[in-house]
PDB file of C-alpha atoms in Angstrom:
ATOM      1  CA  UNK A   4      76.947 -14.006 -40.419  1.00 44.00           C
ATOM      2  CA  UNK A   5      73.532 -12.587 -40.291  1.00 45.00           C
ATOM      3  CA  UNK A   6      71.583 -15.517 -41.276  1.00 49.00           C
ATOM      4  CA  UNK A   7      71.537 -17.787 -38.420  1.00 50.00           C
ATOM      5  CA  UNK A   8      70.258 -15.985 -35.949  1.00 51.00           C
ATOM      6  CA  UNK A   9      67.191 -15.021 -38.389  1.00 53.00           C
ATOM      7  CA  UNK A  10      66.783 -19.100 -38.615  1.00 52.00           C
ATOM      8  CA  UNK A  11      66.838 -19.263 -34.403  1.00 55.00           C
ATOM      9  CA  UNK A  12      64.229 -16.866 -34.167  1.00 54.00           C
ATOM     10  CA  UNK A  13      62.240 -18.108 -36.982  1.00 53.00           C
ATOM     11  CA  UNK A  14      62.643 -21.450 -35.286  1.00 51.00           C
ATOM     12  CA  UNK A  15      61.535 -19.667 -31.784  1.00 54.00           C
ATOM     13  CA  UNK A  16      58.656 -17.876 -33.319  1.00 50.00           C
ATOM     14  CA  UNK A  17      57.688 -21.007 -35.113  1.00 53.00           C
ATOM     15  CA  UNK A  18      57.580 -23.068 -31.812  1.00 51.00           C
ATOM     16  CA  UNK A  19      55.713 -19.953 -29.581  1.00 50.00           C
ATOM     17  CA  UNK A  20      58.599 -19.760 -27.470  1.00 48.00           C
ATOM     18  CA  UNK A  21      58.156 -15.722 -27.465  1.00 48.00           C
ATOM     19  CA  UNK A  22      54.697 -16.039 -26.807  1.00 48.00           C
ATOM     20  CA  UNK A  23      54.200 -17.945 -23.572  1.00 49.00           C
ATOM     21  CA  UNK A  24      56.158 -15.010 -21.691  1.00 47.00           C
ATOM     22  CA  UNK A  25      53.748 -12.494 -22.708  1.00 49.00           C
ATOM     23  CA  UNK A  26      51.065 -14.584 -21.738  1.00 46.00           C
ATOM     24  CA  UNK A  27      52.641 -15.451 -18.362  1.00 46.00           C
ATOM     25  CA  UNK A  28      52.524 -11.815 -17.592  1.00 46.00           C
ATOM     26  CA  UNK A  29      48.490 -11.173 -18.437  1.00 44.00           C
ATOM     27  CA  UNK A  30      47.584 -14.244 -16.692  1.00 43.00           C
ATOM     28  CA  UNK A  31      49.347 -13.106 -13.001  1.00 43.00           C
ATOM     29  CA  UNK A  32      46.925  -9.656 -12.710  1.00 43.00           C
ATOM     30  CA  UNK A  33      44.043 -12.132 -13.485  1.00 43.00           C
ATOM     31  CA  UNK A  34      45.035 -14.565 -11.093  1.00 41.00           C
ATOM     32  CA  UNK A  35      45.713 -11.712  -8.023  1.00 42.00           C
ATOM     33  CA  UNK A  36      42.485 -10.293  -9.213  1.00 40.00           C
ATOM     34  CA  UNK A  37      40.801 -12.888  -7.733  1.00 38.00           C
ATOM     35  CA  UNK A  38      42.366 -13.233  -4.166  1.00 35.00           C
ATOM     36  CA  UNK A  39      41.262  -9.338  -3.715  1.00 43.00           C
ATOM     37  CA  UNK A  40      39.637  -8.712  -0.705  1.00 44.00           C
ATOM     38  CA  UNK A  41      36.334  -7.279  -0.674  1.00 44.00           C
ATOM     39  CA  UNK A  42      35.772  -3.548  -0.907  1.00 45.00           C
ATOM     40  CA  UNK A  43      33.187  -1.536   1.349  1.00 42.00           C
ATOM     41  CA  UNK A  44      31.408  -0.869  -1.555  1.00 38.00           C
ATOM     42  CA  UNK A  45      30.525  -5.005  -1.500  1.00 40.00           C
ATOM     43  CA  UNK A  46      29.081  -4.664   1.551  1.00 41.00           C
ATOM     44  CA  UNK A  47      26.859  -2.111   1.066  1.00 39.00           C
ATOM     45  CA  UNK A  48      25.035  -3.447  -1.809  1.00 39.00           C
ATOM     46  CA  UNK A  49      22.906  -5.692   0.131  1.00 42.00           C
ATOM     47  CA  UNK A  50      21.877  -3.327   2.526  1.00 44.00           C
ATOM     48  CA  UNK A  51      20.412  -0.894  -0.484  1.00 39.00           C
ATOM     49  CA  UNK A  52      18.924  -4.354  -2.141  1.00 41.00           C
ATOM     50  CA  UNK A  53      17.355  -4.784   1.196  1.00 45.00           C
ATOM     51  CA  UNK A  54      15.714  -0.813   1.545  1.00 45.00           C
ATOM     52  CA  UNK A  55      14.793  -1.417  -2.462  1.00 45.00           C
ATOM     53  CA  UNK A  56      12.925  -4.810  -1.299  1.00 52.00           C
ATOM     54  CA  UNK A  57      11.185  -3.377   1.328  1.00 56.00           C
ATOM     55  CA  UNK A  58       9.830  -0.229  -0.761  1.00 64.00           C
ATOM     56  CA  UNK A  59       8.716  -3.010  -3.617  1.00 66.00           C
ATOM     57  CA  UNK A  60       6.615  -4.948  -1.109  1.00 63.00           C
ATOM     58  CA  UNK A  61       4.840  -1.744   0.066  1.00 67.00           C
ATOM     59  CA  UNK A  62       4.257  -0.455  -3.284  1.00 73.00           C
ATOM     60  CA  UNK A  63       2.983  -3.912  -4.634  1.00 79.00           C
ATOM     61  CA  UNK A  64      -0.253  -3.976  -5.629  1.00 83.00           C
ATOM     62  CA  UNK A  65      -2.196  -5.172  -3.054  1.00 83.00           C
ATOM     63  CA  UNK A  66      -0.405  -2.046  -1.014  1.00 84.00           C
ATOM     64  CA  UNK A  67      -1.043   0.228  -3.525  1.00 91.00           C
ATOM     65  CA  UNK A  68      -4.660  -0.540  -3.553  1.00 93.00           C
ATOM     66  CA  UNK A  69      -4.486  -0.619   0.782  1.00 92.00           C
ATOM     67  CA  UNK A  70      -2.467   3.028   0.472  1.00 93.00           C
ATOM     68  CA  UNK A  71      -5.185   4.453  -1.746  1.00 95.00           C
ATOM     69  CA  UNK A  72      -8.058   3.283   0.542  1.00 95.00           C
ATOM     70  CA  UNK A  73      -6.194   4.562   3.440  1.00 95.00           C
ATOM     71  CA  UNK A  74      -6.556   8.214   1.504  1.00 96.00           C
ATOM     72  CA  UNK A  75     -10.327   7.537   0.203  1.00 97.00           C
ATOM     73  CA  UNK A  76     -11.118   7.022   4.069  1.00 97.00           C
ATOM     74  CA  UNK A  77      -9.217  10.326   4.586  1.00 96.00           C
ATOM     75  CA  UNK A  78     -11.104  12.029   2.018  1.00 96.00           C
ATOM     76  CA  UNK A  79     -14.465  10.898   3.196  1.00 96.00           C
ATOM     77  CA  UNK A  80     -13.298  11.959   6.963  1.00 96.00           C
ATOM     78  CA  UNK A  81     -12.920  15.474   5.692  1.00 96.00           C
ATOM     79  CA  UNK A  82     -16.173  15.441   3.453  1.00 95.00           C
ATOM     80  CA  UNK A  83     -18.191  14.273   6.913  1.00 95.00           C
ATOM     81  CA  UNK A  84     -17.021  17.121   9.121  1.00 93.00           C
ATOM     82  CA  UNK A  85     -17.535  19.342   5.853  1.00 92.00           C
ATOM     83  CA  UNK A  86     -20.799  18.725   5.616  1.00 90.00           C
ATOM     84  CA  UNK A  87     -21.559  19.140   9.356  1.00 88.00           C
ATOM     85  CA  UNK A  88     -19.842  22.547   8.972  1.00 88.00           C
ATOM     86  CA  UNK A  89     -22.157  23.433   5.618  1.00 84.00           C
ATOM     87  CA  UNK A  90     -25.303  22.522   6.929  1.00 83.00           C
ATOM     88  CA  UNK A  91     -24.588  23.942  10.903  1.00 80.00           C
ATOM     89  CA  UNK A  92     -26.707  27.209   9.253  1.00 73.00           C
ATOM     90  CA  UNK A  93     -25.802  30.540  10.579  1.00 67.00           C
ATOM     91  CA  UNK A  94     -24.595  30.187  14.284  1.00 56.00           C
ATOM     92  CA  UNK A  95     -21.756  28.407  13.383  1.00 56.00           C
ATOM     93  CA  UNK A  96     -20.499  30.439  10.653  1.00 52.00           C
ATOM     94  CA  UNK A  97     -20.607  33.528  12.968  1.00 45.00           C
ATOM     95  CA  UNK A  98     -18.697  31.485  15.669  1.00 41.00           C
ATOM     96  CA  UNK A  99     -15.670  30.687  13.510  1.00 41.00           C
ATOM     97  CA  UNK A 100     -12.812  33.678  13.748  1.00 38.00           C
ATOM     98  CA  UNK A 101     -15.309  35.387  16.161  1.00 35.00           C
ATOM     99  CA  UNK A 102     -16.917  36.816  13.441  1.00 35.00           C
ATOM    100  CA  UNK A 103     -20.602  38.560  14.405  1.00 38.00           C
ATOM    101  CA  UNK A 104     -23.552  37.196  12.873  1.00 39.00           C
ATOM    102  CA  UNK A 105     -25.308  40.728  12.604  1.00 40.00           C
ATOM    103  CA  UNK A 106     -22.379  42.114  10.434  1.00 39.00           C
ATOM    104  CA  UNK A 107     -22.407  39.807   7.941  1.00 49.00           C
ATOM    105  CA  UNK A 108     -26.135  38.408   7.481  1.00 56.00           C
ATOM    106  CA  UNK A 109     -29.116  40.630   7.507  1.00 62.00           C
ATOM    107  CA  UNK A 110     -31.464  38.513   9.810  1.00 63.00           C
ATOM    108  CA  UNK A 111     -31.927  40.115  13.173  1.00 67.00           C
ATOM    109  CA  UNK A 112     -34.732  40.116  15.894  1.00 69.00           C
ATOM    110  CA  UNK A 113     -36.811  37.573  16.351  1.00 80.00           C
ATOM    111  CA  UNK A 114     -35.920  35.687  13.011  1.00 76.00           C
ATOM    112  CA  UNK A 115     -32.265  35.348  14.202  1.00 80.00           C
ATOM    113  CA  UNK A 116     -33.104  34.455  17.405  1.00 83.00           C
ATOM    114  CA  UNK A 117     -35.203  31.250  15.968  1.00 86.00           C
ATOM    115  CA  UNK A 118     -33.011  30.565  13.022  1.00 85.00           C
ATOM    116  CA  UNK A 119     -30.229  30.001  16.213  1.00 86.00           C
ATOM    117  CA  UNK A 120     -32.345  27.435  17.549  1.00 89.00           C
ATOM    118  CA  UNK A 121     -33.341  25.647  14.463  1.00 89.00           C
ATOM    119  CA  UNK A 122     -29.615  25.787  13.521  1.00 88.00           C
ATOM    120  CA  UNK A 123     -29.309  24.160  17.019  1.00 90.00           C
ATOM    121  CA  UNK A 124     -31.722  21.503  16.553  1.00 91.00           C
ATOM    122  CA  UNK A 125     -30.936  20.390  13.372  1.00 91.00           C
ATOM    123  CA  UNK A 126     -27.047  20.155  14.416  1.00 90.00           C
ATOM    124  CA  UNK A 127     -28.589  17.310  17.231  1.00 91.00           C
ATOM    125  CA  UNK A 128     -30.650  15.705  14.740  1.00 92.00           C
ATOM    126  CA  UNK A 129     -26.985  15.254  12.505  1.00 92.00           C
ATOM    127  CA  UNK A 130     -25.293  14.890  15.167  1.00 92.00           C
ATOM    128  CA  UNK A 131     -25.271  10.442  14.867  1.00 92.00           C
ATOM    129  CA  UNK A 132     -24.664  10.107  11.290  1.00 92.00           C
ATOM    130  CA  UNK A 133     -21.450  12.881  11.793  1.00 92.00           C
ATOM    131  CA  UNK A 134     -19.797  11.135  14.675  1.00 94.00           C
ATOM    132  CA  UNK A 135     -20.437   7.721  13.099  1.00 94.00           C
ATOM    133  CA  UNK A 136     -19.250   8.931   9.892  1.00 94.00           C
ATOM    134  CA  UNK A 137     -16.148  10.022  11.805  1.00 95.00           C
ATOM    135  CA  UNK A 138     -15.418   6.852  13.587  1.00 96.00           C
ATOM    136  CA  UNK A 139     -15.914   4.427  10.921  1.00 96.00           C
ATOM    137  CA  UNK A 140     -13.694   6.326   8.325  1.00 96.00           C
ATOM    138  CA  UNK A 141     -11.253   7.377  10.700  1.00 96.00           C
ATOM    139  CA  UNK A 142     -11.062   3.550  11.673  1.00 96.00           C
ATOM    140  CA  UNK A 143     -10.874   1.967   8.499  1.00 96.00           C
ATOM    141  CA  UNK A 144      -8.113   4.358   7.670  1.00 95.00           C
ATOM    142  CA  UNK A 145      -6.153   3.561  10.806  1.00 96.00           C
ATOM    143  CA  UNK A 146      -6.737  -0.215  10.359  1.00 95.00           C
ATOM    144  CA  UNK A 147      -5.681   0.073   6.541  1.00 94.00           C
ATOM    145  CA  UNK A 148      -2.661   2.167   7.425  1.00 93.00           C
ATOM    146  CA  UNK A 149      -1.170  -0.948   9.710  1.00 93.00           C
ATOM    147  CA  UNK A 150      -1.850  -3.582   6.991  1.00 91.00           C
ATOM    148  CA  UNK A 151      -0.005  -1.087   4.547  1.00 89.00           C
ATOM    149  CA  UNK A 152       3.233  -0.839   7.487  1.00 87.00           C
ATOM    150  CA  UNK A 153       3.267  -4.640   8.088  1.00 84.00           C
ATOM    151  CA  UNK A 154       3.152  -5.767   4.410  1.00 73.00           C
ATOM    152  CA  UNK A 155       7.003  -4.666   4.144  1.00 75.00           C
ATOM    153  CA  UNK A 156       7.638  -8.378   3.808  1.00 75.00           C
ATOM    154  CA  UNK A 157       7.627 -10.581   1.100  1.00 71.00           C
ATOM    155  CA  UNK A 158       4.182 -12.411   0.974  1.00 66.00           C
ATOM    156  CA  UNK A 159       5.586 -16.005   1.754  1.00 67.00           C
ATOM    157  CA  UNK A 160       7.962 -14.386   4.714  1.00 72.00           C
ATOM    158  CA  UNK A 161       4.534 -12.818   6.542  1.00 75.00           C
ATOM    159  CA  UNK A 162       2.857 -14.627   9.114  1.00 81.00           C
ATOM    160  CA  UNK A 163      -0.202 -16.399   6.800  1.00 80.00           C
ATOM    161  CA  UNK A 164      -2.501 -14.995  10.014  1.00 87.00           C
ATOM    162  CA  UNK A 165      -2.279 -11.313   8.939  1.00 87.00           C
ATOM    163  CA  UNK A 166      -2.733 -12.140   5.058  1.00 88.00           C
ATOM    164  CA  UNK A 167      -5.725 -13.806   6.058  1.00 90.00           C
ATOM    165  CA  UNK A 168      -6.553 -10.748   8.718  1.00 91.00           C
ATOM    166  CA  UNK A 169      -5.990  -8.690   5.612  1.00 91.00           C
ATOM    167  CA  UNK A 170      -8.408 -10.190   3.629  1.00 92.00           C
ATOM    168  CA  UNK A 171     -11.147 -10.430   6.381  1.00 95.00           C
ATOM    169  CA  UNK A 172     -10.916  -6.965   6.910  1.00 95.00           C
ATOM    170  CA  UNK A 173     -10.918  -6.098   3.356  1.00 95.00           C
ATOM    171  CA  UNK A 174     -13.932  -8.046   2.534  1.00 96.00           C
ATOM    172  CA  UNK A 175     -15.742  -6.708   5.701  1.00 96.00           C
ATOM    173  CA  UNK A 176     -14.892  -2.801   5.103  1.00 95.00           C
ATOM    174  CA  UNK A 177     -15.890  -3.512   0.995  1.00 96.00           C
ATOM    175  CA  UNK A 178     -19.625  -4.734   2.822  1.00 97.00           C
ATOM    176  CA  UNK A 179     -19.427  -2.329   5.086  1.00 96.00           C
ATOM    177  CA  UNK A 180     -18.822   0.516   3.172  1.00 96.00           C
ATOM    178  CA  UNK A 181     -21.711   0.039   1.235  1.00 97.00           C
ATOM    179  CA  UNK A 182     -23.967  -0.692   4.060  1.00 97.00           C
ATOM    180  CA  UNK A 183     -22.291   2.845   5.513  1.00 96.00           C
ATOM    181  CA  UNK A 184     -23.452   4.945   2.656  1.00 96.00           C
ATOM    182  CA  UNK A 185     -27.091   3.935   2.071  1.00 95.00           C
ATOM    183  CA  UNK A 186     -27.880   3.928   6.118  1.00 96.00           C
ATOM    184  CA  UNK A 187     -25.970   7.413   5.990  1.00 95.00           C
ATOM    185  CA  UNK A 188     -27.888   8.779   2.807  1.00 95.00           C
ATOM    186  CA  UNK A 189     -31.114   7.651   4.398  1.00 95.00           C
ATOM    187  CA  UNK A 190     -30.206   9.356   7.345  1.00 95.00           C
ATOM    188  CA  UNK A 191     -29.569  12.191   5.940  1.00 94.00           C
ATOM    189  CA  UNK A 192     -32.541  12.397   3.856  1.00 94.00           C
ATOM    190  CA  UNK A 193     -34.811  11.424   6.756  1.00 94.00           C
ATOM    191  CA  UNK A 194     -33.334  14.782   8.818  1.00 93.00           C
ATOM    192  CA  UNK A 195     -34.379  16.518   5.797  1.00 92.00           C
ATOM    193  CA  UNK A 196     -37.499  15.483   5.528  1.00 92.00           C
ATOM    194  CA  UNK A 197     -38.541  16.929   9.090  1.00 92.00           C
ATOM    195  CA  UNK A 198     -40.527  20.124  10.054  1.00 92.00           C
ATOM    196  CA  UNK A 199     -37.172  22.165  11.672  1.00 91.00           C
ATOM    197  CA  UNK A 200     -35.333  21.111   7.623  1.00 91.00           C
ATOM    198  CA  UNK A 201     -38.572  22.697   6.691  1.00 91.00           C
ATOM    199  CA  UNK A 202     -38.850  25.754   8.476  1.00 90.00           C
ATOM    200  CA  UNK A 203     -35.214  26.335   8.322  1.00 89.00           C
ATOM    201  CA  UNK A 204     -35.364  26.307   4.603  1.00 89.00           C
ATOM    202  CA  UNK A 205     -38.102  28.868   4.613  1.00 89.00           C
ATOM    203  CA  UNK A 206     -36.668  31.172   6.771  1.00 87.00           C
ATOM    204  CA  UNK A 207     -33.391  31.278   5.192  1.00 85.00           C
ATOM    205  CA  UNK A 208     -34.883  31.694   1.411  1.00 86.00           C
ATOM    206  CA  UNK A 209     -37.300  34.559   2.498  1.00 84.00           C
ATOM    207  CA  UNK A 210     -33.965  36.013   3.085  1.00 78.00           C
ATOM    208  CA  UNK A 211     -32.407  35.338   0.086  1.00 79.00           C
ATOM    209  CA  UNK A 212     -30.541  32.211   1.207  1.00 78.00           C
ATOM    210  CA  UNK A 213     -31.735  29.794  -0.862  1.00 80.00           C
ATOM    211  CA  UNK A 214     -28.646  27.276  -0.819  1.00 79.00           C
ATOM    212  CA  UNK A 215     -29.716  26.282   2.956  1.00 82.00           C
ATOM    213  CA  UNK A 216     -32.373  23.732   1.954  1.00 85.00           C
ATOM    214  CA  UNK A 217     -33.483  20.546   2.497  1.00 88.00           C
ATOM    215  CA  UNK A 218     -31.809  18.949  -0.517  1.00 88.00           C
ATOM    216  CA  UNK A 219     -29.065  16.523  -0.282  1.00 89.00           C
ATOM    217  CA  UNK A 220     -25.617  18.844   0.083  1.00 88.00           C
ATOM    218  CA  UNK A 221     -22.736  18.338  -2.341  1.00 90.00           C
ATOM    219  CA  UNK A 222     -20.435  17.391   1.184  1.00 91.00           C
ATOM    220  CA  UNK A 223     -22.890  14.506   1.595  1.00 93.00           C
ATOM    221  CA  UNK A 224     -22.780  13.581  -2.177  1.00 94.00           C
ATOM    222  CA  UNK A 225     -19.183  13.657  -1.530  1.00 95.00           C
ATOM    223  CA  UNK A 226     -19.319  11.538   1.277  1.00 95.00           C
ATOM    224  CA  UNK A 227     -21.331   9.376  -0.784  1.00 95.00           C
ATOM    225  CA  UNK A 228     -18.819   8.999  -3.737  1.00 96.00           C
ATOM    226  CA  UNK A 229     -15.689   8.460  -1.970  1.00 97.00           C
ATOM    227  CA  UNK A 230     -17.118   5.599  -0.130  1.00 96.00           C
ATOM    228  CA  UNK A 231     -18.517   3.775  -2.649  1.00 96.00           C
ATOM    229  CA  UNK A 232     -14.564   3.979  -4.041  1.00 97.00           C
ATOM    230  CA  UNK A 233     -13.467   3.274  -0.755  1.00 97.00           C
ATOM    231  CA  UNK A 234     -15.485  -0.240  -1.174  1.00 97.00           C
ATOM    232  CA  UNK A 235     -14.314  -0.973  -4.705  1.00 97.00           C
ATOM    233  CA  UNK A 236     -11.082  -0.398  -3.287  1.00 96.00           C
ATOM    234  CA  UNK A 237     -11.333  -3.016  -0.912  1.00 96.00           C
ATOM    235  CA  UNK A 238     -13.137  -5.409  -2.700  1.00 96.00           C
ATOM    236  CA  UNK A 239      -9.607  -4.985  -5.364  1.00 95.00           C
ATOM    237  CA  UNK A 240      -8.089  -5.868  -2.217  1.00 93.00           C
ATOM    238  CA  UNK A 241      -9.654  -8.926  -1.061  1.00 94.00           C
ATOM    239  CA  UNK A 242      -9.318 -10.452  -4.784  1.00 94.00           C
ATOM    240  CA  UNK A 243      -5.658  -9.343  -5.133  1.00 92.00           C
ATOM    241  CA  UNK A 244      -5.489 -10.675  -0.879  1.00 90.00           C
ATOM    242  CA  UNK A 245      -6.946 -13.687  -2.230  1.00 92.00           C
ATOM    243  CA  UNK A 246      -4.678 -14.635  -4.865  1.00 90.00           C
ATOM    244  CA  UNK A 247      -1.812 -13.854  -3.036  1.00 87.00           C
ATOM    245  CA  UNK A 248      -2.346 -16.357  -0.404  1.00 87.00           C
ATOM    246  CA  UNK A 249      -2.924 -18.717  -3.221  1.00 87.00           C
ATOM    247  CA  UNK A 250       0.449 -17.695  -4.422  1.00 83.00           C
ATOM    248  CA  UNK A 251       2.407 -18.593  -1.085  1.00 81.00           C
ATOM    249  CA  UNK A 252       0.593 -21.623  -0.328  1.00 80.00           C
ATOM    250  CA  UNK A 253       1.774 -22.743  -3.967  1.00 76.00           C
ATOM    251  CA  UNK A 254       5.255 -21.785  -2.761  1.00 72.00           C
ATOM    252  CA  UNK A 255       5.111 -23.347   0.380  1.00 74.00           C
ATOM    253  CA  UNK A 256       3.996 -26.650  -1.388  1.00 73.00           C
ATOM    254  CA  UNK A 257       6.748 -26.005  -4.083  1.00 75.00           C
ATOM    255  CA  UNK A 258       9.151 -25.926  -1.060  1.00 71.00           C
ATOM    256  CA  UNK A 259       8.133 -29.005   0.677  1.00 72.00           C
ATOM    257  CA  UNK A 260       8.587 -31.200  -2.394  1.00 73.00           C
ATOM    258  CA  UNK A 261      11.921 -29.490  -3.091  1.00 76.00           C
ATOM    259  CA  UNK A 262      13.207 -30.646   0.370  1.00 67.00           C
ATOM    260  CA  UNK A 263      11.500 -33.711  -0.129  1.00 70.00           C
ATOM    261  CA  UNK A 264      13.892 -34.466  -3.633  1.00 72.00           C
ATOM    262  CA  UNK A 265      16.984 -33.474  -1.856  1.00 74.00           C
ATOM    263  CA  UNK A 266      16.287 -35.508   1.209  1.00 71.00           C
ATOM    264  CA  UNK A 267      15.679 -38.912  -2.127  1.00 70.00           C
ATOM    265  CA  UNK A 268      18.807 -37.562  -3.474  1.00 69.00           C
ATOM    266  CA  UNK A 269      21.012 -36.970  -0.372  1.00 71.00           C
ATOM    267  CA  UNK A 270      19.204 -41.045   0.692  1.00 67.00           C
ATOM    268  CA  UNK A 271      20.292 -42.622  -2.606  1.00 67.00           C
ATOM    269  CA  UNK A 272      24.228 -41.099  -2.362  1.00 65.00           C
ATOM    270  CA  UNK A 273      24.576 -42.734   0.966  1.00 63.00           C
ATOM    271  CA  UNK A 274      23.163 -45.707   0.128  1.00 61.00           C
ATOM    272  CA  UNK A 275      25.093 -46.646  -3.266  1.00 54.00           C
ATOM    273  CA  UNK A 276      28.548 -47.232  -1.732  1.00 55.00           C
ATOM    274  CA  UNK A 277      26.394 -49.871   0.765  1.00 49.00           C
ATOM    275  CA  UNK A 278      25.394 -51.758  -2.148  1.00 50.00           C
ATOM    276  CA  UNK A 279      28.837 -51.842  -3.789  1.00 48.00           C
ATOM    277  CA  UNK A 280      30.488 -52.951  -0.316  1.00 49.00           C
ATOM    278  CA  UNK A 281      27.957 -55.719   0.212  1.00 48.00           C
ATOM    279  CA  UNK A 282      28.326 -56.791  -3.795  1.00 46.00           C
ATOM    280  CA  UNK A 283      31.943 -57.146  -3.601  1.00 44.00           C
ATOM    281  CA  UNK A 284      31.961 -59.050  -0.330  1.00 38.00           C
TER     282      UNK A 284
END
């Protein structure tokens, strides 16, 4: 009695007849799987791929080398008006807090009196190499800061007339950088060299103030250094400027002759039923 319904299912399980209902069953989540709608979560991908892009073309190289020269100028800003404040002598260090001169320096009478004066003098005599200090760093930096804001593009999505702004400006502020600190290191030294340096210096060591002389000051060393980075900086910048515009116009020709196939290919598909129309006639 028992043996022939072991022979149907042996015969069932031989043909796969108990298999294609199981299989039936996995293949419907699959298949509803696939008509989901899309979840929020979809749509907000792009939008963080987008903010990731943008940060990536800042923080590219030629922006990383434009973000650092944008704090070199900053430094050398500060190490102009540091200097100014170093070398102002006496008069200004007693006008800062409202401190008074005769409390804190032992130099009164007549000596203060003229020590004021030659303070005052030699302040004029800085005054053109500390204001143009200030407005060429302080421009730079500005003009370096925009590049650095309107490079949040891809290269071959930027207008080509501010890559090549970029790189004019790069290759004029690596010049002119250079030109900067030798015209402001003669300056400086030519100041120094004069009778009020002079007389300064020997008032101020006959009191025991020897670090007021008419050396170059560490401030203007300073100043010195960071713009000589400040031009290596830029001239990093025009090569990297450079070879990026190489880059896109390489794209741009990549992208022409890509249109240029597809317009062959789209030519040849229209014309090939022609041909087999006009053959068969």
């Amino acid at each position: 009695m028992s043996q022939p319904p072991r022979s149907d299912r042996e015969h069932r399980a031989r043909n796969g007849e108990q298999r294609r209902p199981r299989d039936n069953r996995k293949s419907t989540p699959d298949s509803s799987r696939e008509f989901e709608p899309p979840s929020r979560y979809s749509r907000d991908v792009p939008r963080m791929e987008h903010q990731a892009s943008k940060c990536t073309n800042i923080c590219s190289r030629r922006g990383i080398v434009l973000i650092c020269s944008v704090l070199t100028n900053a430094l050398v800003l500060i190490c102009v008006v540091a200097a100014q404040l170093v070398m102002s002598g006496l008069s200004s260090m007693g006008g800062m807090g409202g401190i008074s001169i005769n409390s804190n320096f032992n130099i009164q009478g007549t000596e203060l009196q003229q020590l004021r004066d030659l303070d005052m003098q030699y302040s004029q005599m800085r005054a053109p190499g500390i204001y143009g200090g200030i407005a060429f760093s302080l421009t730079f930096g500005v003009v370096s800061l925009l590049f650095v804001v309107a490079g949040n593009k891809p290269a071959h999505h930027m207008n080509p007339k501010l890559l090549v702004g970029a790189l004019v400006f790069q290759a004029v502020g690596a010049v002119g950088y250079v030109v900067a600190v030798g015209l402001y290191l003669h300056f400086v030294m030519q100041v120094n060299s004069t009778d009020v340096c002079k007389q300064r210096q020997r008032l101020y060591s006959r009191n025991g103030y020897t670090w007021m002389n008419c050396d170059v000051s560490g401030a203007d060393a300073a100043v010195a250094l960071f713009g000589l980075i400040t031009a290596i900086l830029y001239t990093a910048g025009t090569v990297l400027t450079v070879q990026t515009i190489r880059g896109v116009k390489h794209y741009q020709q990549e992208k022409k002759r890509r249109h240029a196939e597809k317009q062959e290919d789209r030519g040849n598909h229209h014309r090939a039923p022609l041909r087999a129309d006009t053959t068969s006639v």
